[in-house]
XYZ file of C-alpha atoms in Angstrom:
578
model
C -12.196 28.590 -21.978
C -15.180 29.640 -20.111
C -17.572 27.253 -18.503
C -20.391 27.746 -20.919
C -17.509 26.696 -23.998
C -16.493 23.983 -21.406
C -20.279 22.841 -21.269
C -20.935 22.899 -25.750
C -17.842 20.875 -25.610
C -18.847 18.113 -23.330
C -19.017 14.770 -24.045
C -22.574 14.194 -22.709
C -23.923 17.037 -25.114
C -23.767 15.205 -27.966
C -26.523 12.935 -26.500
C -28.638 15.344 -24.554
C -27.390 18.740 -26.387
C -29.406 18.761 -29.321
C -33.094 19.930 -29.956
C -33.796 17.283 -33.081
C -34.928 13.635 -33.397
C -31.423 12.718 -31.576
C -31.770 14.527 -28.370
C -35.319 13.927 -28.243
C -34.292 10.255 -28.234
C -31.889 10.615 -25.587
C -33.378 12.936 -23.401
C -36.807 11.625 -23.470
C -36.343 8.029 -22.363
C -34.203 9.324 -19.974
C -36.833 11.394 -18.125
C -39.157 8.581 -17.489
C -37.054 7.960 -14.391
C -38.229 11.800 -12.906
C -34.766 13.360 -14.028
C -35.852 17.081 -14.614
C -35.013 18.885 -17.471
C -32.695 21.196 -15.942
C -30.075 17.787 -15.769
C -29.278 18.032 -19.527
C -28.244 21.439 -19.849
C -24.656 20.828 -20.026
C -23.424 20.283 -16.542
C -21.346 17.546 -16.155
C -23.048 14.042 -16.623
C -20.538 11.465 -13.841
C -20.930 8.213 -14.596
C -20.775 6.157 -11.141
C -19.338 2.357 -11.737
C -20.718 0.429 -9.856
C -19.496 -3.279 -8.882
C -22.335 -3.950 -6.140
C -23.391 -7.723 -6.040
C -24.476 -9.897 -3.569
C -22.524 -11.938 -5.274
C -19.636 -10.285 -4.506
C -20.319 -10.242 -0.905
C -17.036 -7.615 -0.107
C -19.046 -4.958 -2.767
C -22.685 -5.936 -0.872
C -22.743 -2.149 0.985
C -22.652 -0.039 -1.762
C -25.836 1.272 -1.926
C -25.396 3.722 0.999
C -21.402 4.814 -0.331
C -22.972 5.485 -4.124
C -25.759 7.502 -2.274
C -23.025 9.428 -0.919
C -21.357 9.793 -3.969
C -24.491 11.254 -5.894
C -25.255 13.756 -2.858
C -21.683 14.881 -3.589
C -22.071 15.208 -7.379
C -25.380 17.011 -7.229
C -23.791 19.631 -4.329
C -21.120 20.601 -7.113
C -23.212 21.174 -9.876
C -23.203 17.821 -11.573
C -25.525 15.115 -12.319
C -25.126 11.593 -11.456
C -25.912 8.165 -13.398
C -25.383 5.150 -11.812
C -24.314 2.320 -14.283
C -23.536 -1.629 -13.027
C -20.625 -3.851 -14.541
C -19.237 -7.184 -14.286
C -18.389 -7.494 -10.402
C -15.734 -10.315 -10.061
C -16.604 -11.571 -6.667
C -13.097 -12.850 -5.443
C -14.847 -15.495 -2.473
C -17.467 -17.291 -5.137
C -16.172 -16.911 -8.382
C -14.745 -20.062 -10.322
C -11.906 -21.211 -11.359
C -11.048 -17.879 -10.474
C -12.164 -14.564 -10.514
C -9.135 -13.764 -12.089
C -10.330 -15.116 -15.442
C -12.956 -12.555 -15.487
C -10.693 -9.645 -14.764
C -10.067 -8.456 -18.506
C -13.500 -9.064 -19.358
C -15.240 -7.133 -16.829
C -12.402 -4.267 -18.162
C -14.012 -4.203 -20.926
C -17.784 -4.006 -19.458
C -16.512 -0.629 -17.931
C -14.052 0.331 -21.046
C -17.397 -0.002 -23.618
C -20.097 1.332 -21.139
C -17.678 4.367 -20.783
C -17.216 4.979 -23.952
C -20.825 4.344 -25.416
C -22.891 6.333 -22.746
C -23.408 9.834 -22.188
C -20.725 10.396 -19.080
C -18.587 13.397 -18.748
C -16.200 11.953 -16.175
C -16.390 8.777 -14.312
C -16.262 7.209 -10.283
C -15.286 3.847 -9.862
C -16.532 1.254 -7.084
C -13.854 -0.762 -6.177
C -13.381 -3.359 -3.495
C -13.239 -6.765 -3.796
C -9.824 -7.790 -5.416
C -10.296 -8.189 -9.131
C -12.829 -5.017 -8.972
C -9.629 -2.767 -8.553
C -8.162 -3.109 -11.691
C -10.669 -4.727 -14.222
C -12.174 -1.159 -13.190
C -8.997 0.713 -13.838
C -7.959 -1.012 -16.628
C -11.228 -0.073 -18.361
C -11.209 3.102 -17.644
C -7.612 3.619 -18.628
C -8.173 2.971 -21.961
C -10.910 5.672 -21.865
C -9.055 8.376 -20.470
C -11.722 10.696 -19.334
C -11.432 12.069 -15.984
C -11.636 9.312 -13.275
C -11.786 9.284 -9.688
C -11.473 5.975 -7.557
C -13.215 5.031 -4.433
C -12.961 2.056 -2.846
C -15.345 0.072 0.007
C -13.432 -0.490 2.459
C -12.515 -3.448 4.768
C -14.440 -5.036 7.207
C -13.700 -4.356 10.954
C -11.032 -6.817 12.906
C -11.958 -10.660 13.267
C -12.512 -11.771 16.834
C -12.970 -15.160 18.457
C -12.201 -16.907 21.521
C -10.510 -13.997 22.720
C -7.967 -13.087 19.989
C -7.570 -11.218 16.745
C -8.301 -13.375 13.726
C -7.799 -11.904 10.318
C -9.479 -12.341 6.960
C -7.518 -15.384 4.854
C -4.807 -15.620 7.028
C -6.381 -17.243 9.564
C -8.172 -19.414 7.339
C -4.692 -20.747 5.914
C -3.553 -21.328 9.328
C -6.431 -22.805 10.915
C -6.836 -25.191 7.876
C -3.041 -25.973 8.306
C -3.908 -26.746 12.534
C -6.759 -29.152 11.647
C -4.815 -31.189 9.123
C -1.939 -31.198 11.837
C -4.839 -32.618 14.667
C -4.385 -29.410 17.214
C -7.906 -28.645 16.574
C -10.622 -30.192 15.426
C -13.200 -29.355 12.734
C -15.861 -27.794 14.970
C -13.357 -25.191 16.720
C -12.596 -24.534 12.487
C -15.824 -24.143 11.505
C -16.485 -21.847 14.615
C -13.903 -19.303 13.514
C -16.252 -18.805 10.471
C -18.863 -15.536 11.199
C -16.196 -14.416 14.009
C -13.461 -13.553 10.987
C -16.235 -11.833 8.705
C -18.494 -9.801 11.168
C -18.586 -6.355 8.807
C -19.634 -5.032 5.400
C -16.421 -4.746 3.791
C -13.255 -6.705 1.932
C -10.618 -8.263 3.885
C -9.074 -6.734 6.641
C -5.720 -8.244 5.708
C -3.155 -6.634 3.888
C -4.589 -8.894 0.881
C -5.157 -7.695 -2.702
C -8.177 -5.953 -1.963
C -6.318 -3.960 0.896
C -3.502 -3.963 -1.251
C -4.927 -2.715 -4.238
C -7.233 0.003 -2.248
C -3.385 1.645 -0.677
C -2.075 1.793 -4.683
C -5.615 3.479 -5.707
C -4.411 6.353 -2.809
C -0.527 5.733 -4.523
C -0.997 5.953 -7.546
C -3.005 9.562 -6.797
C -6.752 8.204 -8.164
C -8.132 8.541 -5.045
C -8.311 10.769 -2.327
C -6.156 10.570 1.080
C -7.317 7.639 3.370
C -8.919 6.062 0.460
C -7.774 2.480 1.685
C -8.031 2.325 5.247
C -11.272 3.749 7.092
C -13.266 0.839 7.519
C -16.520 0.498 5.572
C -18.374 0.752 8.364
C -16.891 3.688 9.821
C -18.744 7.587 8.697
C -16.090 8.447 7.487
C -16.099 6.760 4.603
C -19.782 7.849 3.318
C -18.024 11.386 4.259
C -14.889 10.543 1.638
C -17.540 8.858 -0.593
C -19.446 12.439 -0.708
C -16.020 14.131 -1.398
C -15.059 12.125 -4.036
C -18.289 12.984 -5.489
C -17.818 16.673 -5.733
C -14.208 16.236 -6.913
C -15.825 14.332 -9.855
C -17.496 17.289 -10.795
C -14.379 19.796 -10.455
C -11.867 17.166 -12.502
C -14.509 17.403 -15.370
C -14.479 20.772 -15.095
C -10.445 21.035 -15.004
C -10.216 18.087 -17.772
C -7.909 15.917 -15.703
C -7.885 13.078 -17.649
C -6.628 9.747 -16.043
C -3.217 9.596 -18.057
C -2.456 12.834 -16.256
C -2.353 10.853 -12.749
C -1.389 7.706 -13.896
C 1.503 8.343 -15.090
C 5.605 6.538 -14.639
C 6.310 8.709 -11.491
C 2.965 7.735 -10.058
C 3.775 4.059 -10.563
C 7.072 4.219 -8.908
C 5.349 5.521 -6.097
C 2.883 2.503 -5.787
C 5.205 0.175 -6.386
C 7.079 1.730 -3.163
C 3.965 1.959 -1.113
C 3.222 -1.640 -1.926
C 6.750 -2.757 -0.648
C 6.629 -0.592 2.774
C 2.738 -2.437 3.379
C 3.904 -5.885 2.670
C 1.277 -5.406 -0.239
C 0.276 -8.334 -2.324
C 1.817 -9.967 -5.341
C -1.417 -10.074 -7.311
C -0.626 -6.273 -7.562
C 2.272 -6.761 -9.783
C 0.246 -8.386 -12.569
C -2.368 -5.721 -12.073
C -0.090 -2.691 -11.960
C 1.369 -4.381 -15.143
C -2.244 -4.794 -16.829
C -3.070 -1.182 -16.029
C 0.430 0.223 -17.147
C -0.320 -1.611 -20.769
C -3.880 0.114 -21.125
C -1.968 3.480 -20.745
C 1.278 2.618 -22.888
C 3.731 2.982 -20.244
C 7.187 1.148 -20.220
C 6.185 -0.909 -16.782
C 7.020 -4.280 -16.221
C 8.920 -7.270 -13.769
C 12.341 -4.926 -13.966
C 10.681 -1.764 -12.702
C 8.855 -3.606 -10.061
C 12.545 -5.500 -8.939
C 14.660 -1.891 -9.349
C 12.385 0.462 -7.628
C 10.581 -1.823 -4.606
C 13.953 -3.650 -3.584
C 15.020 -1.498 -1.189
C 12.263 -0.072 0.321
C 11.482 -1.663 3.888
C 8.480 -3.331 5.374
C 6.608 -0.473 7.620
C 3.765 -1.925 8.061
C 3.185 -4.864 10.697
C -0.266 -6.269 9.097
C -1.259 -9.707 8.575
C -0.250 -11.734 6.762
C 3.675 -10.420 7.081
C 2.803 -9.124 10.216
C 0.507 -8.975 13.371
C -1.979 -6.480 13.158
C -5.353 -5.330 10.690
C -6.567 -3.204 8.360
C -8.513 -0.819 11.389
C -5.336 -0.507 13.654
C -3.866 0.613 10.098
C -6.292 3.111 9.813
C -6.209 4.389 13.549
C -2.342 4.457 12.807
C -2.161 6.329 10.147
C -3.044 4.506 6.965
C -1.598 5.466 3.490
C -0.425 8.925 3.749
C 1.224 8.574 6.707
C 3.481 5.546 5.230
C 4.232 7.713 2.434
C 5.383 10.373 4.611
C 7.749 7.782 6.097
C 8.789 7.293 2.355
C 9.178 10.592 1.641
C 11.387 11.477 4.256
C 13.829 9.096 3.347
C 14.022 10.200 -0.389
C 11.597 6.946 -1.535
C 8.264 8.987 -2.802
C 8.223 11.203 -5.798
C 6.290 14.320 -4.069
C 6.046 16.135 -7.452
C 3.174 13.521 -8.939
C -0.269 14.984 -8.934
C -3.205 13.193 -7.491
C -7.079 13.209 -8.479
C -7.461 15.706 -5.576
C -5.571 18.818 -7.614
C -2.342 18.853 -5.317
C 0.653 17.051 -5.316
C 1.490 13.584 -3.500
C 4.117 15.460 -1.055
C 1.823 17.761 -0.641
C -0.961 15.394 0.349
C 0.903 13.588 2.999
C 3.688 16.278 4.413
C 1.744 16.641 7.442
C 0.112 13.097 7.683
C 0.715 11.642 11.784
C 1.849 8.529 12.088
C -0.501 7.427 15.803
C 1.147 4.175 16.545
C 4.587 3.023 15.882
C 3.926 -0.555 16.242
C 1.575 -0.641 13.884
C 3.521 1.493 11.272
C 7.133 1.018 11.990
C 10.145 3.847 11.886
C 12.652 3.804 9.161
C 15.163 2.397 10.958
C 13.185 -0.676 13.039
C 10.825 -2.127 9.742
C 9.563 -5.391 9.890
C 11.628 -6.446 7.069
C 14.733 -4.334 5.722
C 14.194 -5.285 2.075
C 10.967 -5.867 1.144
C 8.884 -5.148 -2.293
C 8.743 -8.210 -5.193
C 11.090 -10.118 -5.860
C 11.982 -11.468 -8.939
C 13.391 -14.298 -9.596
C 14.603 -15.014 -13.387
C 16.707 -18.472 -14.661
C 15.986 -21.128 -16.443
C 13.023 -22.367 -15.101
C 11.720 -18.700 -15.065
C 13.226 -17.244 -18.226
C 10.599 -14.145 -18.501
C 10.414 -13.929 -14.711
C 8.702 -15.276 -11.003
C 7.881 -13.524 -8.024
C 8.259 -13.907 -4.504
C 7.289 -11.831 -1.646
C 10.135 -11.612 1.199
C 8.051 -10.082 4.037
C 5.772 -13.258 3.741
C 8.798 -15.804 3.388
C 11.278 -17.513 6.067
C 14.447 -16.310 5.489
C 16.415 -19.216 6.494
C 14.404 -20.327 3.190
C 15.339 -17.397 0.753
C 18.534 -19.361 -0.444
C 17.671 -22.932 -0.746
C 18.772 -25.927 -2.977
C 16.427 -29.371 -2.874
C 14.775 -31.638 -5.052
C 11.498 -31.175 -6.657
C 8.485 -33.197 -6.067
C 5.781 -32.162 -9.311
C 2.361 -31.861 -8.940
C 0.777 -31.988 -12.479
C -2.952 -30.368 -11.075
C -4.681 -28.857 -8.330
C -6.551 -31.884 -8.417
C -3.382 -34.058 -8.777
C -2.255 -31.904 -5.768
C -5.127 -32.102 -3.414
C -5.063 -36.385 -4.416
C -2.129 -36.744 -2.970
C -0.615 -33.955 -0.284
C -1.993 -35.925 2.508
C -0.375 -39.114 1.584
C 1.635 -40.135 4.123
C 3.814 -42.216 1.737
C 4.392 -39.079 -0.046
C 8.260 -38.741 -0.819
C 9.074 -35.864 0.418
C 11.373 -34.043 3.120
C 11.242 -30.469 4.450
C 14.058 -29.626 1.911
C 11.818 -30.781 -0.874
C 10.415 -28.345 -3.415
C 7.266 -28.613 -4.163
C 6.384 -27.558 -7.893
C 3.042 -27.298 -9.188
C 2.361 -26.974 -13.159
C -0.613 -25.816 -15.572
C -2.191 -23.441 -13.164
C -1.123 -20.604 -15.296
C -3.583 -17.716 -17.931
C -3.435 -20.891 -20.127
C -3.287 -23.875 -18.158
C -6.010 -23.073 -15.707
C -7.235 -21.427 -17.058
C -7.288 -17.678 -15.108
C -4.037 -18.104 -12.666
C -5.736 -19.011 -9.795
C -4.552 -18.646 -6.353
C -3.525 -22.179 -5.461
C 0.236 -21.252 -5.715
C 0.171 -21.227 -1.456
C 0.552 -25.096 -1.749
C -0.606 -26.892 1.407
C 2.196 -28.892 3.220
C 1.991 -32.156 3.083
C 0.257 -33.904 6.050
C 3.106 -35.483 6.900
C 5.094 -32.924 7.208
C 2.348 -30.751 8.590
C 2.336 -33.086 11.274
C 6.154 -33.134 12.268
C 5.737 -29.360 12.780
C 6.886 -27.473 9.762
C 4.998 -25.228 8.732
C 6.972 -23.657 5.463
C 8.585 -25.001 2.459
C 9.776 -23.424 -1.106
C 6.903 -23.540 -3.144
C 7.029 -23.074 -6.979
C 3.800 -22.833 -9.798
C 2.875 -20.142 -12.397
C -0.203 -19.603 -10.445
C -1.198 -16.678 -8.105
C -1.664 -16.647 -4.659
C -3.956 -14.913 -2.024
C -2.713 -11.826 -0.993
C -3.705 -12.915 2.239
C -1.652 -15.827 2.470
C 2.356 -16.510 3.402
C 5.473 -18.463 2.719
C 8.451 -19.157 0.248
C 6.076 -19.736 -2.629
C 7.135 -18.187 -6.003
C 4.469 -17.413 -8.059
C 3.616 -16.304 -11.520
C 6.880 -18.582 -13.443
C 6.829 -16.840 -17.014
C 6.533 -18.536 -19.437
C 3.963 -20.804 -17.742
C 3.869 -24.283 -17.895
C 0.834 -24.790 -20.730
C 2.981 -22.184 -22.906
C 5.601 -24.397 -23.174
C 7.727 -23.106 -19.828
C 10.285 -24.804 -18.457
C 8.028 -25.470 -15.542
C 6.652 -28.064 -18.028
C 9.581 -29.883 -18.265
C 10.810 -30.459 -14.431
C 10.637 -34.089 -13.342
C 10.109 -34.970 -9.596
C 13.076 -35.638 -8.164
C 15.487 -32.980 -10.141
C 17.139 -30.748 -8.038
C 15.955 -26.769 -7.850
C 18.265 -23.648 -6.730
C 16.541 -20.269 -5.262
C 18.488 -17.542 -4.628
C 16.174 -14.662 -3.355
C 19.404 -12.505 -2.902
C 20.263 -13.391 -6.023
C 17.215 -12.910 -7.947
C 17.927 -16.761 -9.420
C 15.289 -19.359 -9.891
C 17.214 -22.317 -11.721
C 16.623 -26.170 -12.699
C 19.657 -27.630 -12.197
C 20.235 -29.620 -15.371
C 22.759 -28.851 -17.956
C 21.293 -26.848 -20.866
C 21.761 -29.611 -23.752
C 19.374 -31.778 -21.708
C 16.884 -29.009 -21.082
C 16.672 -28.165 -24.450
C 16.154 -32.017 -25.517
C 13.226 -32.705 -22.266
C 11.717 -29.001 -24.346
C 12.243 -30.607 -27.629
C 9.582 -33.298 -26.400
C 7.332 -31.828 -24.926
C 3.739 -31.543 -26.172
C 1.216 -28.649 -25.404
C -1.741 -30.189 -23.487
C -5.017 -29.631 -24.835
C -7.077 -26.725 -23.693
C -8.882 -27.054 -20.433
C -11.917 -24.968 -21.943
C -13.098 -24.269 -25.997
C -14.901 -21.935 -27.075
C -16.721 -19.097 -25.529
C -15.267 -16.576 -23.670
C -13.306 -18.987 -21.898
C -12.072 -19.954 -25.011
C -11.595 -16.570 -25.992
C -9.266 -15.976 -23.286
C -6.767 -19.001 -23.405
C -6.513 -18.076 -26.817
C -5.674 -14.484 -26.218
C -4.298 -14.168 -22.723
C -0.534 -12.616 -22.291
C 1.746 -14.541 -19.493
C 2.057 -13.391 -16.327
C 4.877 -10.939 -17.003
C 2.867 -8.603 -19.528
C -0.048 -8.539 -16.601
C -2.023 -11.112 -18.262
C -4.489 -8.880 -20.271
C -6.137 -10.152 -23.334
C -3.389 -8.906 -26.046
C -5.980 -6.876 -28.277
C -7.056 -4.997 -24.832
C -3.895 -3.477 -24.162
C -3.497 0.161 -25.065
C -5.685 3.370 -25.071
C -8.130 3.987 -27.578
C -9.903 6.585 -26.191
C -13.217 8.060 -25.721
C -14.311 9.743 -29.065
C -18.092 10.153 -29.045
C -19.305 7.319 -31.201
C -21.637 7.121 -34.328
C -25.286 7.918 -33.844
C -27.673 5.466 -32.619
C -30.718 5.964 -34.737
């Protein structure tokens, strides 16, 4: 097809293409912003996603990267519009940013498909800006490139490293245990965030950045230059002109995101201690684009990949010494060399993964870790399945104590977060350092959203005696920046009916990481009659979208989209306007 046939047959055309009262319409309005004619005659049209927000403090600099992005697009031809969408602003958001994942998908899914755009960049950063992008756009299916913002520099104060969340978890912990006081707390405050930019933890913005480069939607060294660093305005500028040329080639999204490319993220994610938000996201994103992805994929292909990657909060060191390491493609080499990548899936960029990272250095050892001394030999997800997780639980082993991976004790049950944070620092609290502590209705339903409270504190108590881990249990979410035994995401939650609904403080609990178990340990006659009586509590929000969503949320092991979002349905040009 030549490029004049490729430019009649763009999407874009049908807006600005014709010469009656329809273009005039669309081109006219349009030009009251000083866009010269010349932008309308068929070259591509790239729709730039934007997720700035003040609000959203990790997206704040993107003014300068979409500037970048538009020099880019207009250097190969194309022309750029700049479109904002729901920016779900992980640090501010309530109850959880994670509630407003799905609908901000489908801000970018029906701005996509209603506008005039040829092929599309997406702004990612904070966490939930990742996929709720993604998962939009996946059910589009027009050529897509990602590019994300980038995490802030390394936290310092009082003369050590201090990284984003993980710090915060363990100074909180330090201050309820009396070592320091609430001043030296609140003066680790602008230390930790002292650069534009997301967390510089191997959280789920981190986390979700490396998959964008996995998965082959963005370019190499996508996740780790800094935001502050040139280099990324340089990438941003790249991954403008490759906008243009994938319109041009019509390399639709389903052509990079596809099953090989997901095994490779999920294998990335293991060998960067990556977060377990990812593994309802991957999930989400896999259901917008059809593909047989799930909890057993996740178990099969991450569980024996190792732990490269020695960044907080597995590990010691940041997102910059990741990037002055190697970042992404030099983990992936590591991966590929020990048969763990698939080298044949193609990437956003034209060429292959293996060939993207056959050459990549790795610049510091300690940092990225050889094959044979990882920080932990089996890392990825688990999952944990039995009866008190019948569909499924996670827990991540490079975060956990492993004198804690098999344990047995008895459950103390927490029926809130607010129940929880009435009574953790009781000090008549009956509870031992073999106790598990299980916390219910913090679920899609019960929350609603699955917010991240699932890193229980430890009771003051205990906190006090110096432990500073326990098996923790809840079908809620948890930071990607924070640690410990906690198993997350118990499917079917607790307000769907669960087991988790059922368990009674004092009942004893089995884990079996090894295993892959998760079990109550009551005999099945009396969990069935405990089930039998149980009554679904009434919904913590009606009506609305809120209400819209407890209605129609999935659990935790279909990736929690709304059900009538999953699938693709495309980017037809739609009816006319007037």
């Amino acid at each position: 097809m030549s490029r004049s046939d490729r430019k009649d047959k763009r999407r874009s055309q049908a807006w600005f293409g014709g010469l009656d009262k329809d273009g005039f319409i669309h081109r006219s309005w349009m030009r009251n912003q000083g866009i010269p004619s010349h932008a309308f005659d068929g070259r591509p049209i790239i729709g730039i996603c934007n997720t700035y927000s003040e609000l959203t403090p990790c997206n704040a600099h993107f003014g300068d990267l979409v500037a970048a992005v538009k020099r880019g697009v207009i250097e190969a031809g194309g022309w750029p519009l700049e479109f904002p969408v729901f920016s779900c602003g992980e640090s501010n958001l309530r109850p959880t940013a994670m509630l407003f994942r799905n609908l901000a998908s489908m801000d970018v899914e029906e701005s996509i498909r209603g506008n005039p755009i040829d092929g599309v960049v997406l702004m990612m950063g904070c966490d939930k800006t990742t996929p709720s992008l993604i998962m939009g756009a996946a059910s589009c299916d027009l050529p897509t490139i990602g590019l994300s913002g980038g995490p802030m520099l390394n936290g310092h104060h009082e003369g050590r490293v201090i990284g984003s969340g993980t710090d915060v978890w363990r100074l909180s912990e330090e201050v309820r245990a009396g070592v320091i006081s609430v001043d030296d707390f609140m003066a680790a405050e602008a230390a930790m965030s002292r650069s534009a930019g997301h967390c510089m933890t191997m959280g789920t913005a981190s986390t979700m950045a490396s998959i964008v480069e996995a998965l082959g939607l963005g370019l190499p060294y996508n996740a780790a230059y800094p935001a502050v660093d040139a280099r990324r305005k340089v990438l941003a500028h790249m991954v403008g002109r490759r906008a243009v040329e994938i319109v041009e080639s019509d390399l639709q999204l389903s052509r990079v995101l596809t099953m090989d490319a997901f095994r490779n993220a999920v294998r990335v994610n293991a060998a960067i201690g990556g977060s377990t938000n990812a593994v309802v996201h991957l999930i989400a994103i896999a259901g917008r684009l059809g593909l047989p992805f799930g909890l057993d994929q996740w178990d099969e292909w991450g569980r024996d990949v190792p732990t490269l990657v020695d960044l907080m909060p597995s590990g010691r060191y940041l997102m910059e010494d990741f990037c002055y390491a190697g970042g992404v493609p030099a983990v992936a080499r590591r991966l590929a060399e020990n048969g763990m990548l698939d080298g044949d899936a193609l990437t956003v960029n034209g060429r292959t993964m293996g060939e993207n990272v056959a050459d990549a250095p790795v610049h510091n050892d300690d940092v990225i870790r050889p094959w044979d001394r990882p920080l932990t030999e089996n890392g990825g997800i688990a999952v944990l399945r039995g009866n008190l997780a019948p569909r499924g639980a996670v827990l991540k082993p490079s975060a956990a104590s492993p004198d804690l991976l098999v344990h047995e004790g008895p459950a103390l049950v927490f029926e809130s977060i607010e129940d929880l944070k009435a009574r953790i620092d009781d000090p008549d609290l009956p509870v031992t350092p073999d106790t598990v502590l299980v916390l219910r209705n913090c679920g899609p339903k019960g929350y609603p959203g699955m917010a991240e409270v699932g890193n229980m504190p430890i009771p003051r108590k205990l906190v006090e005696q110096g432990v500073r881990d326990m098996v923790r249990i809840s079908d809620a979410r948890m930071s990607g920046t924070a640690y410990g035994t906690v198993v997350l995401h118990a499917a079917p939650e607790s307000a769907a009916g669960g087991p988790l609904a059922v368990v009674r403080t004092g009942d004893r609990i089995r884990m079996d990481v090894p295993a892959r178990r998760l079990d109550l340990l009551i005999d099945d006659d009396a969990l069935r009659a405990r089930m039998a009586d149980w009554t679904a509590p009434a919904p913590v929000t009606v009506g609305g979208y809120q209400g819209l969503y407890v209605e129609r949320v999935l659990q935790a092991d279909q990736g929690a989209d709304l059900d009538f979002l999953v699938g693709c349905r495309g980017a037809a040009v739609p009816r006319e306007s007037h």
